[in-house]
Amino acid sequence: MSETLVDLDDVLTRYEPVIGLETHVELGTESKMFCGCSTTFGAEPNTQTCPVCLGLPGSLPVANAAAIESTIRIGLALGCRIAAWSRFARKNYFYPDIPKGFQTSQYDEPLCTAGHLDVEVDGQTYRVEIERVHLEEDTGKNLHVGGATGRIHGADHSLVDFNRAGIPLVEIVTRPVPGTGAKAPEVARAYVTELREIIQTLGASDVRMEQGSLRCDVNTSLAPVGSLEWGTRTETKNVNSLRSVERAVRYEMRRQAAVLDAGGRVVQETRHFHEDTGSTSPGRSKEEATDYRYFPEPDLVPLAPDAEWVEKLAADLPELPAARRTRLQQEWGLSGTEMTWLVNAGALGLVEQTVAAGASPAEARKWWLGELARRANDAGVELADLAVTPAQVAELTALVAEGTINDKLARQALDGVLAGEGDPRAVVAARGLAVMGESDELVAAVDAAIAGAPDVVEKVRGGKVQALGALVGAVMKTTRGQADAATVRRMLEERVLSS
Amino acid sequence: MSDLTALPVTALQAALASGETSAVEVTRAHLDRIAAEDGDLGAYLHVDADAALQRAGEIDASGTAGTGLAGIPVALKDVFVTEGVPTTSGSRILEGWRPPYSATVASRLHDAGTVLLGKTNMDEFAMGSSTENSAYKVTRNPWDRDRIPGGSSGGSSAAVAGRLAPFALGTDTGGSIRQPAAVTGLVGHKPTYGSVSRYGLIAFSSSLDQAGPMARTVMDAALLHEAIGGHDPRDSTSIDAPVPTVVEAARRGAGGDLSGLRVGVVRELGGEGARDGYDPGVLERFTEAVALLEAAGAEVREVSCPAFDLALPAYYLIAPSEASSNLARFEGMRFGIRVGDDGSRDIDEVMALTREQGFGPEVKRRIILGTYALSAGYYDAYYGQAQKVRTLINRDFLAAFDDVDVLVSPTSPTVAWPIGARVDDPLAMYAADLCTLPASLAGVPAISVPCGLSEGLPVGLQVMAPALSDDRCYRVAAAVEAAQGAPLADRLAERAA
Amino acid sequence: MSTQPEPDPGAHPALDRQDIAHLARLARLAVTDEELDRFAGQLGAVLDAVARVQRADAGDVVPTTHAVPLTNVLRPDVVTPCLPRDVVLAGAPAAEDGRFRVPRILGEEE
Ligand SMILES: [Mg+2]
Ligand SMILES: [Zn+2]
């Protein structure tokens, strides 16, 4: 499947992209949306079901208060208007993973409308308008059996697990976002990143894309530069990582440009994203347009959040990521670019906690963006997943500041911490990492170095002071790095230059 | 002991409490009668005699028989889900299904100590007025076995009228308790929507369905109502309010004094100028019943509710629309039968074949009609407009209840018709619900109480009251019953004896 | 809830065999040719009768979707016991590996 693609730079000389995103977030409630079944991830199939979430005859839904509150809080965090009157509706269609023959969702009366989210890409702010935030229920999961690939096509039959069916799902729909030009892929990614962080801050969901608790559909269209009308959009489904969001938009821009360049028309369709190739392919088109026959769910009564309730939820919102970033940037005296690095590295919270544990902001940043980022990179894990806590990092910086260890010893101490040997102070003690004082042992090592390299001593005395470095190195080597380099240099200078 | 199956529940309670009889004896008497009569009547879809006797034995052993409803047998319409007990809703598609849970009302009756005799026949998914739409069997009217027992709760009406159960639960979406009660000489009450739990009631039309009692006397109906009513946190549409004092109201009404009560005769339901389709005999009994009310001291006037004329079209849009969605879950994937899964067909084909063979023609007709009424481009003209008509009907009720305390009408325009007479004419079948639909659409309570015979067949009087004033229905019904001297059902028992 | 244009309320379109076939497909009902004919006739008559709702003067009337005046009926976020899996699958027409077994799926996921 090698499709003609236009270079991205080339695309932008002729076309303007418009993007749009629909994001589904599984809420982190204890129980499901309309029944008391547990939502714990990873349970044995069909062990977290009951008559309600299996859609058994006679069962009835009752809405989860925590899910309603989470949805309102997400709406508030996105600056939405909270509806004074909202209803659930039935979206009627047949699919084996929806147990009732309809999905309980919201249609023309969603809980939250008309919000926005500002995202920053390369120092420029883009406003993404939010059309609606509504609440619905997740589907079960199909496992396709018999085909070569475990994919739906060619499968002999499928197996359905309803553990996930009925988990509360918030859908956040943007309005079309024009005017992002070449930055369209990055804006899409930045939007999902920021949205994810907001929801995490709210504690509304663990937003783990790899576990499917945050899922994205990405809409992309192109219009000829200068055109007043937008082009036909495609909807790319199942884009399940931040990187893929960016890649999906980029791919669709390049593909659609090629179609338009060839005089063709972009087909309004659903497309699937392929992680392996970074490409999209068309979904199987249905012979008949789906008619969901939405109508108000008669088994659930309307939601009418009163002002008092909404105000209380608003008052209890935590500090949101953007506000927090502004505050920390000021407190730490960082430039905008420095702040962006910190955020992009996923180190903001870690640095904040390290500072809270007593480190200076500069030291905390140095550690997390330097040594620790390297270690994470080498191990192929996220910074946050390293086996070291912000408190331990703060302890390392304290040990260096008080002169107990130097930077090199600190790195050895970190090895010990990561190896599970305990807190830095314990590792320093156990491994005997403390810096050597002006001890007899050090004096002996200095004297031995001078005695062992008369030629170097000659050079130094002859005015090539920088040659002293070789002697420092020799001393550090015999002391296995445990001496303080500055002390060693001072002792060498005293002995070589003054005699 | 006299024939235990002829006794009202109140008499059974007394006999159990005094030790004159036992739950096992009462249960066995009814099982014997079922064994003798049900082959012909066809009231039950499922009877487990051993389970019933064992349960009765437990109640006797517990020493609670006679307190409340403990030890009293009861029959449930097969629309109620019962754990481990086959539940079909009258449909082939649920053949063999044993639910893993019980309806709230079934649990409440169990907790009250009643003994489940069995599950009664019904029109498939409660769609019908004659019980002829059952996938399983024909049910006959005990008053004339060539006639229908009403529907959709026709198994329950035949069982109670035929003394195969002391009382039974039915469900009423557009008249399915009241009409079968009327045509079999029983008392049947549709409670205020939201006052009896729908949890575990297999849904036909969610915004209309309501469970209620069917019994031979007003007091027996009130006792059953009291046992099942009240708030249920599993049903979001359940009203968190005390159960209306229906037993007290039945007692009070039996005193026969209705002075001060304002009764409205609905012009649009069998009143002057609206008598097309009504049996003359039904109208005569109705007029006599109104005279009885006046004689008891009620103040009677005629009221007009013009929007009631549109109740039938509104109902036949709303109910099929909701049904088309409610019945979507019956596709053969998680429960019930599956047809055609031989490896050659894909899932859509298997679902369609399962539904083709699992559903009967009336269910299919309504699913197609409801699918149409909800579909893009037609929603506003059909479903949306029907919901607006519903508002107009509500307004008519509210205005009427400003002037009167209750409204009355015939329950059914005709007496029971011969089996088979209307099966090929859906519109004729639908006309049976003419008088019962307004109260269904508005969610207000309505009772049917016998008011005599026409051509030897029972006629019912419908009494409608404001929401949550179910007690008024019982009071008026009890007064009507008292004025006639004895429950109409006794005449059938005498005739048989 | 639909925002589609209303059909002319005066003359509702009669349902022909093709319409019935389309609706039956939407509703996952296999219908025989004989049923198509019968339903087309019967539903035409029913539709004539129900189309009378359009005569109501109900322009600004708020639709009644619920017969109870309740709002905000919510349950606390508390976990309650689930059904045992063997019970769940016992009622299924086909099961395999702790899951419901269903015939092969041709359409795309929603
Ligand atoms: Mg959705
Ligand atoms: Zn559940």
Short mmCIF file of N, CA and C and ligand atoms in Angstrom, two decimals, chain A residues 35 37 49-50 53, ligand 2:
data_model
loop_
_atom_site.label_atom_id
_atom_site.label_comp_id
_atom_site.label_asym_id
_atom_site.label_seq_id
_atom_site.Cartn_x
_atom_site.Cartn_y
_atom_site.Cartn_z
N CYS A 35 -23.96 1.10 36.59
CA CYS A 35 -24.11 -0.02 37.52
C CYS A 35 -22.93 -0.02 38.47
N CYS A 37 -20.63 -2.29 38.95
CA CYS A 37 -19.49 -3.16 38.64
C CYS A 37 -18.18 -2.39 38.73
N THR A 49 -19.09 -7.90 35.41
CA THR A 49 -20.35 -7.64 34.70
C THR A 49 -21.53 -7.97 35.60
N CYS A 50 -22.68 -7.41 35.21
CA CYS A 50 -23.92 -7.65 35.95
C CYS A 50 -25.07 -7.51 34.96
N CYS A 53 -24.86 -4.01 32.89
CA CYS A 53 -23.85 -3.75 31.85
C CYS A 53 -23.78 -4.89 30.84
ZN ZN D 2 -22.47 -4.03 35.68
#
